[in-house]
Amino acid sequence: MITKIIHEEKIQKAKKYVEKGESFVIVTHVTPDGDAIGSALGLYHFLTAYGKDNVTVVVPNDFPQFYKWMPGHKEIVIHEKYPDFAEQLIRDADVLFCLDFNEPKRIEKLAPAVVAAEGRRVMIDHHLNPADFCRVTMSYPEMSSTSEMVFRFICRMGMFDLINKDCAACIYTGMMTDTGSFTYNSNKPEIYTIISELIKKGIDKDLIYRKVNQVYSESRLRMMGYVLYEKMKVYPEQHAALITLSLEEMNRFHYVTGDTEGFVNLPLSIENVAFSVFIREDKDYVKISLRSVGDFPCNQFASRYFNGGGHKNASGGEFYGSLADAVAVFEKGLEEFNPNKTEDLDKHD
Ligand code: 5GP
Ligand code: MN
């Protein structure tokens, strides 16, 4: 038996929308990760199995190649590629599920269409501080992934039987990727109860791991080597580390979307590093990824210095300016935040 986390009235309200709605759009955040795609496609397979034949996943922009094996990925509409079509779907939707994001800002150019839509909006998410733009807001930051919440939502509607193998594979992928393959945010026993149910649905979890984590190019691995050897700066006093990468360097290694996935975690394997930041140049801005182990709140750091947010141990933000300026902001932040003075910073055993 799994604990009832999501409030009953939210389940009942959303269940009514599911029963009565004919057209559904599922939206998720910009630069979708495994949990974004996994939760969205998981819900998509459920709604399809329920008998809804007008269900579309809409994402703001493209997602990495290593998620392009997931059942249903070809049906995903990318707003950046097909803006008019995506916006029409949103306008026409009876129900809009907003998955894995807490505020319209996180869907960037999709935001105006989603906020203006007449359909009923339902948020399913695990980020802190949800904005008030949905009729039903299921926001549970203690959950390890939105995909886990989708599983719980379906079960609580009494429709566990409609979770098929495709749905289970997508949900599992999101749970796996948002916990770094169950290496953080993953101590709640019920996660494994859910995984056990997903395996009973026929998924091959070992194969899913390989499909997501072991399908990179040679040049990506060489870029990782380059980054570690040449581009990693360690700040021993602050128990911190920084990696930077320019567009020129990424081009040198034939960068494709997703190639820098996981780079930010690498310095955390150093015994004394509890806070790691990856600053990467993008087309018209600089992207910041932050990770920590233990109690260091990198979401606060992201919000204070990089107009971002996220989870305590995994967050992100943006910077409009040069790479060098972003590094200067980071280093200033490091001084001000002074992690040395934060007792909580020590790595937990
Ligand atoms: P990543 O480093 O993988 O891009 O992002 C890690 C987490 O940080 C995401 O799951 C998301 O919760 C959060 N995040 C990333 N970028 C941003 C951002 O620009 N703004 C906010 N508020 N959160 C972000
Ligand atoms: Mn997530």
mmCIF file of C-alpha atoms and ligand atoms in Angstrom:
data_model
loop_
_atom_site.group_PDB
_atom_site.id
_atom_site.type_symbol
_atom_site.label_atom_id
_atom_site.label_comp_id
_atom_site.label_asym_id
_atom_site.label_seq_id
_atom_site.Cartn_x
_atom_site.Cartn_y
_atom_site.Cartn_z
ATOM 1 C CA MET A 1 0.000 0.000 0.000
ATOM 2 C CA ILE A 2 1.360 3.393 -0.961
ATOM 3 C CA THR A 3 0.813 6.441 1.254
ATOM 4 C CA LYS A 4 -1.712 8.972 0.016
ATOM 5 C CA ILE A 5 0.443 12.004 -0.667
ATOM 6 C CA ILE A 6 -1.715 13.961 -3.093
ATOM 7 C CA HIS A 7 -4.776 15.550 -1.480
ATOM 8 C CA GLU A 8 -7.986 13.724 -2.227
ATOM 9 C CA GLU A 9 -9.949 16.751 -3.451
ATOM 10 C CA LYS A 10 -7.237 17.495 -6.011
ATOM 11 C CA ILE A 11 -7.382 13.931 -7.286
ATOM 12 C CA GLN A 12 -11.173 14.044 -7.574
ATOM 13 C CA LYS A 13 -11.202 17.382 -9.363
ATOM 14 C CA ALA A 14 -8.539 16.317 -11.860
ATOM 15 C CA LYS A 15 -10.279 12.956 -12.306
ATOM 16 C CA LYS A 16 -13.422 14.783 -13.418
ATOM 17 C CA TYR A 17 -11.406 16.676 -16.005
ATOM 18 C CA VAL A 18 -9.925 13.405 -17.209
ATOM 19 C CA GLU A 19 -13.365 11.801 -17.485
ATOM 20 C CA LYS A 20 -15.100 14.709 -19.174
ATOM 21 C CA GLY A 21 -12.324 16.160 -21.328
ATOM 22 C CA GLU A 22 -11.981 15.239 -24.969
ATOM 23 C CA SER A 23 -8.844 17.082 -26.007
ATOM 24 C CA PHE A 24 -5.753 17.065 -23.825
ATOM 25 C CA VAL A 25 -2.428 18.849 -24.056
ATOM 26 C CA ILE A 26 0.443 17.967 -21.767
ATOM 27 C CA VAL A 27 3.128 20.642 -21.500
ATOM 28 C CA THR A 28 6.475 20.490 -19.784
ATOM 29 C CA HIS A 29 9.465 22.747 -19.189
ATOM 30 C CA VAL A 30 12.038 24.168 -21.570
ATOM 31 C CA THR A 31 15.053 21.990 -22.348
ATOM 32 C CA PRO A 32 13.097 18.952 -21.242
ATOM 33 C CA ASP A 33 14.943 16.402 -19.136
ATOM 34 C CA GLY A 34 14.129 12.763 -18.444
ATOM 35 C CA ASP A 35 11.522 13.557 -15.838
ATOM 36 C CA ALA A 36 9.844 16.139 -18.069
ATOM 37 C CA ILE A 37 9.601 13.777 -21.028
ATOM 38 C CA GLY A 38 8.994 10.710 -18.846
ATOM 39 C CA SER A 39 6.126 12.213 -16.877
ATOM 40 C CA ALA A 40 4.562 13.782 -19.971
ATOM 41 C CA LEU A 41 4.708 10.601 -22.037
ATOM 42 C CA GLY A 42 3.672 8.499 -19.045
ATOM 43 C CA LEU A 43 0.514 10.560 -18.699
ATOM 44 C CA TYR A 44 0.069 10.507 -22.478
ATOM 45 C CA HIS A 45 0.088 6.684 -22.549
ATOM 46 C CA PHE A 46 -2.315 6.536 -19.635
ATOM 47 C CA LEU A 47 -4.812 8.921 -21.233
ATOM 48 C CA THR A 48 -4.540 7.038 -24.517
ATOM 49 C CA ALA A 49 -5.121 3.705 -22.757
ATOM 50 C CA TYR A 50 -8.116 5.301 -21.040
ATOM 51 C CA GLY A 51 -9.611 5.832 -24.489
ATOM 52 C CA LYS A 52 -8.804 9.486 -25.169
ATOM 53 C CA ASP A 53 -7.783 9.895 -28.772
ATOM 54 C CA ASN A 54 -6.918 13.567 -28.721
ATOM 55 C CA VAL A 55 -3.871 13.776 -26.476
ATOM 56 C CA THR A 56 -0.694 15.673 -27.394
ATOM 57 C CA VAL A 57 2.534 16.366 -25.575
ATOM 58 C CA VAL A 58 3.861 19.854 -26.368
ATOM 59 C CA VAL A 59 7.378 20.899 -25.361
ATOM 60 C CA PRO A 60 8.968 24.342 -25.772
ATOM 61 C CA ASN A 61 12.102 23.067 -27.512
ATOM 62 C CA ASP A 62 13.875 19.900 -28.552
ATOM 63 C CA PHE A 63 15.078 17.253 -26.110
ATOM 64 C CA PRO A 64 18.200 15.050 -26.103
ATOM 65 C CA GLN A 65 18.692 12.156 -28.487
ATOM 66 C CA PHE A 66 19.035 9.680 -25.624
ATOM 67 C CA TYR A 67 15.319 10.087 -24.836
ATOM 68 C CA LYS A 68 14.310 9.452 -28.413
ATOM 69 C CA TRP A 69 13.677 5.777 -27.846
ATOM 70 C CA MET A 70 10.842 6.444 -25.429
ATOM 71 C CA PRO A 71 7.492 5.143 -26.637
ATOM 72 C CA GLY A 72 5.499 8.061 -28.042
ATOM 73 C CA HIS A 73 8.449 10.452 -28.463
ATOM 74 C CA LYS A 74 7.732 10.849 -32.183
ATOM 75 C CA GLU A 75 4.288 12.243 -31.404
ATOM 76 C CA ILE A 76 5.689 15.087 -29.278
ATOM 77 C CA VAL A 77 5.086 18.534 -30.804
ATOM 78 C CA ILE A 78 8.036 20.903 -30.426
ATOM 79 C CA HIS A 79 6.790 24.488 -30.170
ATOM 80 C CA GLU A 80 10.054 25.941 -31.470
ATOM 81 C CA LYS A 81 9.606 23.960 -34.694
ATOM 82 C CA TYR A 82 5.836 24.184 -35.086
ATOM 83 C CA PRO A 83 4.712 27.268 -33.128
ATOM 84 C CA ASP A 84 1.339 27.776 -34.843
ATOM 85 C CA PHE A 85 0.341 24.131 -34.606
ATOM 86 C CA ALA A 86 1.421 23.881 -30.966
ATOM 87 C CA GLU A 87 -0.465 27.043 -30.012
ATOM 88 C CA GLN A 88 -3.609 25.883 -31.810
ATOM 89 C CA LEU A 89 -3.524 22.606 -29.878
ATOM 90 C CA ILE A 90 -3.205 24.563 -26.639
ATOM 91 C CA ARG A 91 -6.104 26.858 -27.547
ATOM 92 C CA ASP A 92 -8.301 23.875 -28.416
ATOM 93 C CA ALA A 93 -7.488 21.769 -25.372
ATOM 94 C CA ASP A 94 -10.221 21.024 -22.833
ATOM 95 C CA VAL A 95 -7.560 20.107 -20.314
ATOM 96 C CA LEU A 96 -3.941 21.213 -20.052
ATOM 97 C CA PHE A 97 -1.600 19.255 -17.836
ATOM 98 C CA CYS A 98 1.419 21.282 -16.709
ATOM 99 C CA LEU A 99 4.096 18.804 -15.729
ATOM 100 C CA ASP A 100 7.428 19.225 -13.969
ATOM 101 C CA PHE A 101 7.364 23.014 -13.765
ATOM 102 C CA ASN A 102 6.046 25.448 -11.188
ATOM 103 C CA GLU A 103 5.698 28.751 -12.993
ATOM 104 C CA PRO A 104 4.912 29.898 -16.558
ATOM 105 C CA LYS A 105 8.425 31.347 -16.882
ATOM 106 C CA ARG A 106 9.779 27.791 -17.088
ATOM 107 C CA ILE A 107 8.019 27.156 -20.394
ATOM 108 C CA GLU A 108 9.380 30.388 -21.891
ATOM 109 C CA LYS A 109 7.781 31.125 -25.275
ATOM 110 C CA LEU A 110 4.956 28.667 -24.627
ATOM 111 C CA ALA A 111 3.868 30.635 -21.571
ATOM 112 C CA PRO A 112 1.534 33.202 -23.211
ATOM 113 C CA ALA A 113 -0.472 30.496 -24.999
ATOM 114 C CA VAL A 114 -0.738 28.288 -21.918
ATOM 115 C CA VAL A 115 -1.695 31.134 -19.590
ATOM 116 C CA ALA A 116 -4.295 32.458 -22.038
ATOM 117 C CA ALA A 117 -5.809 29.032 -22.739
ATOM 118 C CA GLU A 118 -9.428 28.481 -21.777
ATOM 119 C CA GLY A 119 -8.970 24.800 -20.950
ATOM 120 C CA ARG A 120 -8.641 23.619 -17.400
ATOM 121 C CA ARG A 121 -5.043 23.612 -16.190
ATOM 122 C CA VAL A 122 -3.731 20.944 -13.837
ATOM 123 C CA MET A 123 -0.222 21.181 -12.406
ATOM 124 C CA ILE A 124 1.638 18.054 -11.378
ATOM 125 C CA ASP A 125 5.052 19.068 -10.082
ATOM 126 C CA HIS A 126 7.674 18.744 -7.378
ATOM 127 C CA HIS A 127 9.389 22.147 -7.426
ATOM 128 C CA LEU A 128 9.101 24.596 -4.543
ATOM 129 C CA ASN A 129 6.823 27.642 -4.605
ATOM 130 C CA PRO A 130 4.251 26.843 -7.284
ATOM 131 C CA ALA A 131 2.768 29.875 -9.015
ATOM 132 C CA ASP A 132 -1.004 30.157 -8.961
ATOM 133 C CA PHE A 133 -2.016 29.609 -12.582
ATOM 134 C CA CYS A 134 -3.763 26.224 -12.525
ATOM 135 C CA ARG A 135 -7.218 25.118 -11.376
ATOM 136 C CA VAL A 136 -5.672 22.125 -9.682
ATOM 137 C CA THR A 137 -2.165 22.456 -8.273
ATOM 138 C CA MET A 138 -0.583 19.190 -7.231
ATOM 139 C CA SER A 139 2.761 20.423 -5.960
ATOM 140 C CA TYR A 140 4.720 18.096 -3.696
ATOM 141 C CA PRO A 141 8.406 19.048 -3.416
ATOM 142 C CA GLU A 142 9.084 16.016 -1.232
ATOM 143 C CA MET A 143 8.473 13.801 -4.251
ATOM 144 C CA SER A 144 11.613 12.677 -6.046
ATOM 145 C CA SER A 145 10.152 13.186 -9.512
ATOM 146 C CA THR A 146 7.065 14.326 -11.348
ATOM 147 C CA SER A 147 6.982 10.902 -12.963
ATOM 148 C CA GLU A 148 6.483 9.325 -9.537
ATOM 149 C CA MET A 149 3.605 11.762 -9.011
ATOM 150 C CA VAL A 150 2.019 10.743 -12.305
ATOM 151 C CA PHE A 151 2.123 7.121 -11.119
ATOM 152 C CA ARG A 152 0.509 8.117 -7.832
ATOM 153 C CA PHE A 153 -2.100 10.243 -9.610
ATOM 154 C CA ILE A 154 -3.153 7.386 -11.890
ATOM 155 C CA CYS A 155 -3.311 4.922 -9.002
ATOM 156 C CA ARG A 156 -5.331 7.278 -6.836
ATOM 157 C CA MET A 157 -7.880 7.636 -9.625
ATOM 158 C CA GLY A 158 -8.243 3.865 -9.351
ATOM 159 C CA MET A 159 -6.758 3.248 -12.772
ATOM 160 C CA PHE A 160 -3.590 1.324 -12.017
ATOM 161 C CA ASP A 161 -4.700 -1.325 -14.516
ATOM 162 C CA LEU A 162 -4.426 1.199 -17.335
ATOM 163 C CA ILE A 163 -0.687 1.585 -16.785
ATOM 164 C CA ASN A 164 0.745 -0.436 -19.644
ATOM 165 C CA LYS A 165 4.357 -1.284 -20.392
ATOM 166 C CA ASP A 166 4.936 1.889 -22.446
ATOM 167 C CA CYS A 167 3.512 4.063 -19.694
ATOM 168 C CA ALA A 168 5.596 2.230 -17.089
ATOM 169 C CA ALA A 169 8.806 2.649 -19.115
ATOM 170 C CA CYS A 170 8.292 6.416 -19.359
ATOM 171 C CA ILE A 171 7.493 6.779 -15.658
ATOM 172 C CA TYR A 172 10.526 4.706 -14.725
ATOM 173 C CA THR A 173 12.795 6.810 -16.935
ATOM 174 C CA GLY A 174 11.697 10.001 -15.180
ATOM 175 C CA MET A 175 12.156 8.486 -11.732
ATOM 176 C CA MET A 176 15.590 7.221 -12.687
ATOM 177 C CA THR A 177 16.893 10.417 -14.272
ATOM 178 C CA ASP A 178 15.646 12.818 -11.576
ATOM 179 C CA THR A 179 17.439 10.822 -8.890
ATOM 180 C CA GLY A 180 20.699 10.341 -10.785
ATOM 181 C CA SER A 181 19.859 6.667 -11.179
ATOM 182 C CA PHE A 182 18.753 6.492 -7.550
ATOM 183 C CA THR A 183 21.857 8.085 -6.068
ATOM 184 C CA TYR A 184 20.164 11.204 -4.599
ATOM 185 C CA ASN A 185 16.659 12.114 -3.385
ATOM 186 C CA SER A 186 16.062 8.412 -3.412
ATOM 187 C CA ASN A 187 15.862 7.200 0.177
ATOM 188 C CA LYS A 188 12.083 6.920 0.388
ATOM 189 C CA PRO A 189 11.126 3.233 0.496
ATOM 190 C CA GLU A 190 7.975 3.790 -1.563
ATOM 191 C CA ILE A 191 10.078 4.688 -4.606
ATOM 192 C CA TYR A 192 11.074 1.036 -4.691
ATOM 193 C CA THR A 193 7.543 -0.195 -4.145
ATOM 194 C CA ILE A 194 6.595 1.784 -7.236
ATOM 195 C CA ILE A 195 9.575 0.461 -9.210
ATOM 196 C CA SER A 196 8.549 -3.042 -8.267
ATOM 197 C CA GLU A 197 5.089 -2.389 -9.737
ATOM 198 C CA LEU A 198 6.639 -0.933 -12.897
ATOM 199 C CA ILE A 199 8.804 -4.016 -13.356
ATOM 200 C CA LYS A 200 5.683 -6.153 -13.009
ATOM 201 C CA LYS A 201 4.270 -4.164 -15.936
ATOM 202 C CA GLY A 202 7.068 -5.609 -18.037
ATOM 203 C CA ILE A 203 9.756 -2.929 -18.189
ATOM 204 C CA ASP A 204 13.435 -3.809 -18.442
ATOM 205 C CA LYS A 205 15.029 -1.318 -16.038
ATOM 206 C CA ASP A 206 18.587 -2.359 -16.832
ATOM 207 C CA LEU A 207 17.996 -1.758 -20.521
ATOM 208 C CA ILE A 208 16.434 1.641 -19.797
ATOM 209 C CA TYR A 209 19.571 2.602 -17.881
ATOM 210 C CA ARG A 210 21.736 1.716 -20.864
ATOM 211 C CA LYS A 211 19.486 3.471 -23.368
ATOM 212 C CA VAL A 212 19.720 6.709 -21.410
ATOM 213 C CA ASN A 213 23.264 6.634 -20.074
ATOM 214 C CA GLN A 214 25.366 4.647 -22.482
ATOM 215 C CA VAL A 215 24.570 5.953 -25.943
ATOM 216 C CA TYR A 216 26.918 8.922 -26.279
ATOM 217 C CA SER A 217 29.328 9.722 -29.077
ATOM 218 C CA GLU A 218 33.082 9.358 -28.883
ATOM 219 C CA SER A 219 33.519 13.123 -29.150
ATOM 220 C CA ARG A 220 31.271 13.648 -26.135
ATOM 221 C CA LEU A 221 33.520 11.471 -23.998
ATOM 222 C CA ARG A 222 36.568 13.362 -25.293
ATOM 223 C CA MET A 223 34.859 16.653 -24.434
ATOM 224 C CA MET A 224 34.302 15.315 -20.911
ATOM 225 C CA GLY A 225 37.995 14.481 -20.663
ATOM 226 C CA TYR A 226 38.906 17.962 -21.895
ATOM 227 C CA VAL A 227 36.557 19.599 -19.436
ATOM 228 C CA LEU A 228 37.959 17.695 -16.476
ATOM 229 C CA TYR A 229 41.571 18.241 -17.449
ATOM 230 C CA GLU A 230 41.459 21.825 -18.633
ATOM 231 C CA LYS A 231 38.252 23.488 -17.552
ATOM 232 C CA MET A 232 37.555 22.481 -13.974
ATOM 233 C CA LYS A 233 38.464 24.884 -11.205
ATOM 234 C CA VAL A 234 38.328 23.696 -7.614
ATOM 235 C CA TYR A 235 37.851 26.073 -4.693
ATOM 236 C CA PRO A 236 39.003 23.908 -1.768
ATOM 237 C CA GLU A 237 38.243 26.541 0.875
ATOM 238 C CA GLN A 238 34.660 26.769 -0.264
ATOM 239 C CA HIS A 239 34.262 23.054 -0.972
ATOM 240 C CA ALA A 240 33.182 24.105 -4.446
ATOM 241 C CA ALA A 241 34.088 23.499 -8.056
ATOM 242 C CA LEU A 242 33.338 25.205 -11.352
ATOM 243 C CA ILE A 243 33.315 23.995 -14.937
ATOM 244 C CA THR A 244 32.940 26.384 -17.862
ATOM 245 C CA LEU A 245 32.455 25.702 -21.530
ATOM 246 C CA SER A 246 32.225 28.138 -24.442
ATOM 247 C CA LEU A 247 30.314 27.638 -27.679
ATOM 248 C CA GLU A 248 33.605 27.485 -29.561
ATOM 249 C CA GLU A 249 34.809 24.635 -27.350
ATOM 250 C CA MET A 250 31.517 22.801 -27.689
ATOM 251 C CA ASN A 251 31.688 23.089 -31.468
ATOM 252 C CA ARG A 252 35.206 21.725 -31.404
ATOM 253 C CA PHE A 253 33.749 18.546 -29.891
ATOM 254 C CA HIS A 254 30.774 18.418 -32.300
ATOM 255 C CA TYR A 255 28.295 19.219 -29.542
ATOM 256 C CA VAL A 256 24.745 17.987 -29.910
ATOM 257 C CA THR A 257 21.900 18.613 -27.440
ATOM 258 C CA GLY A 258 22.435 16.600 -24.294
ATOM 259 C CA ASP A 259 26.175 16.147 -24.671
ATOM 260 C CA THR A 260 26.953 18.106 -21.520
ATOM 261 C CA GLU A 261 24.367 16.180 -19.494
ATOM 262 C CA GLY A 262 25.905 15.033 -16.228
ATOM 263 C CA PHE A 263 29.026 17.205 -16.471
ATOM 264 C CA VAL A 264 27.895 19.268 -13.499
ATOM 265 C CA ASN A 265 27.877 16.190 -11.287
ATOM 266 C CA LEU A 266 31.446 15.155 -12.034
ATOM 267 C CA PRO A 267 33.266 17.412 -9.529
ATOM 268 C CA LEU A 268 31.050 16.084 -6.732
ATOM 269 C CA SER A 269 33.057 12.877 -6.857
ATOM 270 C CA ILE A 270 35.924 14.835 -5.255
ATOM 271 C CA GLU A 271 35.815 14.131 -1.548
ATOM 272 C CA ASN A 272 35.821 17.740 -0.427
ATOM 273 C CA VAL A 273 33.543 19.203 -3.058
ATOM 274 C CA ALA A 274 29.934 19.650 -1.973
ATOM 275 C CA PHE A 275 28.872 22.346 -4.439
ATOM 276 C CA SER A 276 29.431 22.151 -8.171
ATOM 277 C CA VAL A 277 28.526 24.668 -10.847
ATOM 278 C CA PHE A 278 28.626 24.304 -14.605
ATOM 279 C CA ILE A 279 28.531 27.500 -16.684
ATOM 280 C CA ARG A 280 27.898 26.936 -20.355
ATOM 281 C CA GLU A 281 27.617 29.457 -23.133
ATOM 282 C CA ASP A 282 24.445 29.167 -25.207
ATOM 283 C CA LYS A 283 23.305 31.041 -28.314
ATOM 284 C CA ASP A 284 22.012 34.189 -26.657
ATOM 285 C CA TYR A 285 22.571 33.601 -22.977
ATOM 286 C CA VAL A 286 24.690 31.689 -20.500
ATOM 287 C CA LYS A 287 23.187 28.619 -18.832
ATOM 288 C CA ILE A 288 24.058 27.800 -15.244
ATOM 289 C CA SER A 289 23.621 24.373 -13.663
ATOM 290 C CA LEU A 290 24.173 23.902 -9.955
ATOM 291 C CA ARG A 291 24.409 20.766 -7.856
ATOM 292 C CA SER A 292 25.161 20.100 -4.216
ATOM 293 C CA VAL A 293 25.380 17.252 -1.793
ATOM 294 C CA GLY A 294 24.118 17.639 1.746
ATOM 295 C CA ASP A 295 22.298 20.735 2.911
ATOM 296 C CA PHE A 296 23.797 23.440 0.737
ATOM 297 C CA PRO A 297 20.802 25.120 -0.936
ATOM 298 C CA CYS A 298 21.951 25.640 -4.491
ATOM 299 C CA ASN A 299 18.442 26.770 -5.464
ATOM 300 C CA GLN A 300 18.954 29.817 -3.227
ATOM 301 C CA PHE A 301 22.287 30.466 -4.852
ATOM 302 C CA ALA A 302 20.671 30.089 -8.302
ATOM 303 C CA SER A 303 17.863 32.431 -7.422
ATOM 304 C CA ARG A 304 20.108 35.075 -5.849
ATOM 305 C CA TYR A 305 22.765 35.241 -8.546
ATOM 306 C CA PHE A 306 21.312 33.710 -11.683
ATOM 307 C CA ASN A 307 17.602 34.470 -11.697
ATOM 308 C CA GLY A 308 16.881 30.760 -11.402
ATOM 309 C CA GLY A 309 15.766 28.159 -8.933
ATOM 310 C CA GLY A 310 15.028 24.469 -8.658
ATOM 311 C CA HIS A 311 15.676 21.952 -5.933
ATOM 312 C CA LYS A 312 17.996 22.185 -2.946
ATOM 313 C CA ASN A 313 20.529 19.829 -4.530
ATOM 314 C CA ALA A 314 19.861 20.448 -8.230
ATOM 315 C CA SER A 315 19.035 23.804 -9.688
ATOM 316 C CA GLY A 316 19.672 26.065 -12.611
ATOM 317 C CA GLY A 317 19.562 29.597 -13.846
ATOM 318 C CA GLU A 318 20.437 31.945 -16.653
ATOM 319 C CA PHE A 319 22.811 34.821 -17.136
ATOM 320 C CA TYR A 320 22.662 37.469 -19.826
ATOM 321 C CA GLY A 321 26.213 38.570 -20.477
ATOM 322 C CA SER A 322 29.570 37.035 -21.235
ATOM 323 C CA LEU A 323 30.905 33.766 -19.890
ATOM 324 C CA ALA A 324 33.603 35.686 -18.031
ATOM 325 C CA ASP A 325 31.022 37.923 -16.367
ATOM 326 C CA ALA A 326 28.997 34.891 -15.312
ATOM 327 C CA VAL A 327 32.116 33.398 -13.736
ATOM 328 C CA ALA A 328 32.749 36.687 -11.905
ATOM 329 C CA VAL A 329 29.194 36.614 -10.521
ATOM 330 C CA PHE A 330 29.692 33.028 -9.415
ATOM 331 C CA GLU A 331 32.968 33.815 -7.666
ATOM 332 C CA LYS A 332 31.471 36.828 -5.946
ATOM 333 C CA GLY A 333 28.578 34.636 -4.840
ATOM 334 C CA LEU A 334 30.959 32.039 -3.544
ATOM 335 C CA GLU A 335 32.618 34.655 -1.371
ATOM 336 C CA GLU A 336 29.375 36.125 -0.123
ATOM 337 C CA PHE A 337 27.668 32.804 0.486
ATOM 338 C CA ASN A 338 30.856 31.646 2.161
ATOM 339 C CA PRO A 339 30.006 27.968 2.415
ATOM 340 C CA ASN A 340 32.807 27.510 4.923
ATOM 341 C CA LYS A 341 30.682 29.262 7.475
ATOM 342 C CA THR A 342 27.704 27.079 6.731
ATOM 343 C CA GLU A 343 27.878 24.123 9.060
ATOM 344 C CA ASP A 344 25.308 22.293 7.022
ATOM 345 C CA LEU A 345 27.637 22.192 4.063
ATOM 346 C CA ASP A 346 29.515 19.147 5.251
ATOM 347 C CA LYS A 347 28.870 16.121 3.171
ATOM 348 C CA HIS A 348 26.482 13.698 4.753
ATOM 349 C CA ASP A 349 27.648 10.149 5.109
HETATM 350 P P1 5GP B 1 19.653 21.488 -15.039
HETATM 351 O O1 5GP B 1 20.921 21.884 -14.370
HETATM 352 O O2 5GP B 1 19.565 20.010 -15.229
HETATM 353 O O3 5GP B 1 19.351 22.286 -16.250
HETATM 354 O O4 5GP B 1 18.497 21.844 -14.020
HETATM 355 C C1 5GP B 1 18.373 21.234 -12.781
HETATM 356 C C2 5GP B 1 17.089 21.662 -12.133
HETATM 357 O O5 5GP B 1 17.163 23.045 -11.872
HETATM 358 C C3 5GP B 1 15.867 21.491 -13.001
HETATM 359 O O6 5GP B 1 15.246 20.284 -12.741
HETATM 360 C C4 5GP B 1 15.004 22.641 -12.601
HETATM 361 O O7 5GP B 1 14.301 22.286 -11.455
HETATM 362 C C5 5GP B 1 15.950 23.708 -12.176
HETATM 363 N N1 5GP B 1 16.252 24.730 -13.172
HETATM 364 C C6 5GP B 1 17.108 24.645 -14.221
HETATM 365 N N2 5GP B 1 17.179 25.805 -14.884
HETATM 366 C C7 5GP B 1 16.354 26.668 -14.251
HETATM 367 C C8 5GP B 1 16.005 28.032 -14.458
HETATM 368 O O8 5GP B 1 16.483 28.726 -15.371
HETATM 369 N N3 5GP B 1 15.110 28.560 -13.587
HETATM 370 C C9 5GP B 1 14.574 27.841 -12.566
HETATM 371 N N4 5GP B 1 13.693 28.436 -11.752
HETATM 372 N N5 5GP B 1 14.896 26.573 -12.342
HETATM 373 C C10 5GP B 1 15.770 25.974 -13.161
HETATM 374 MN MN MN B 2 11.556 16.757 -12.260
#
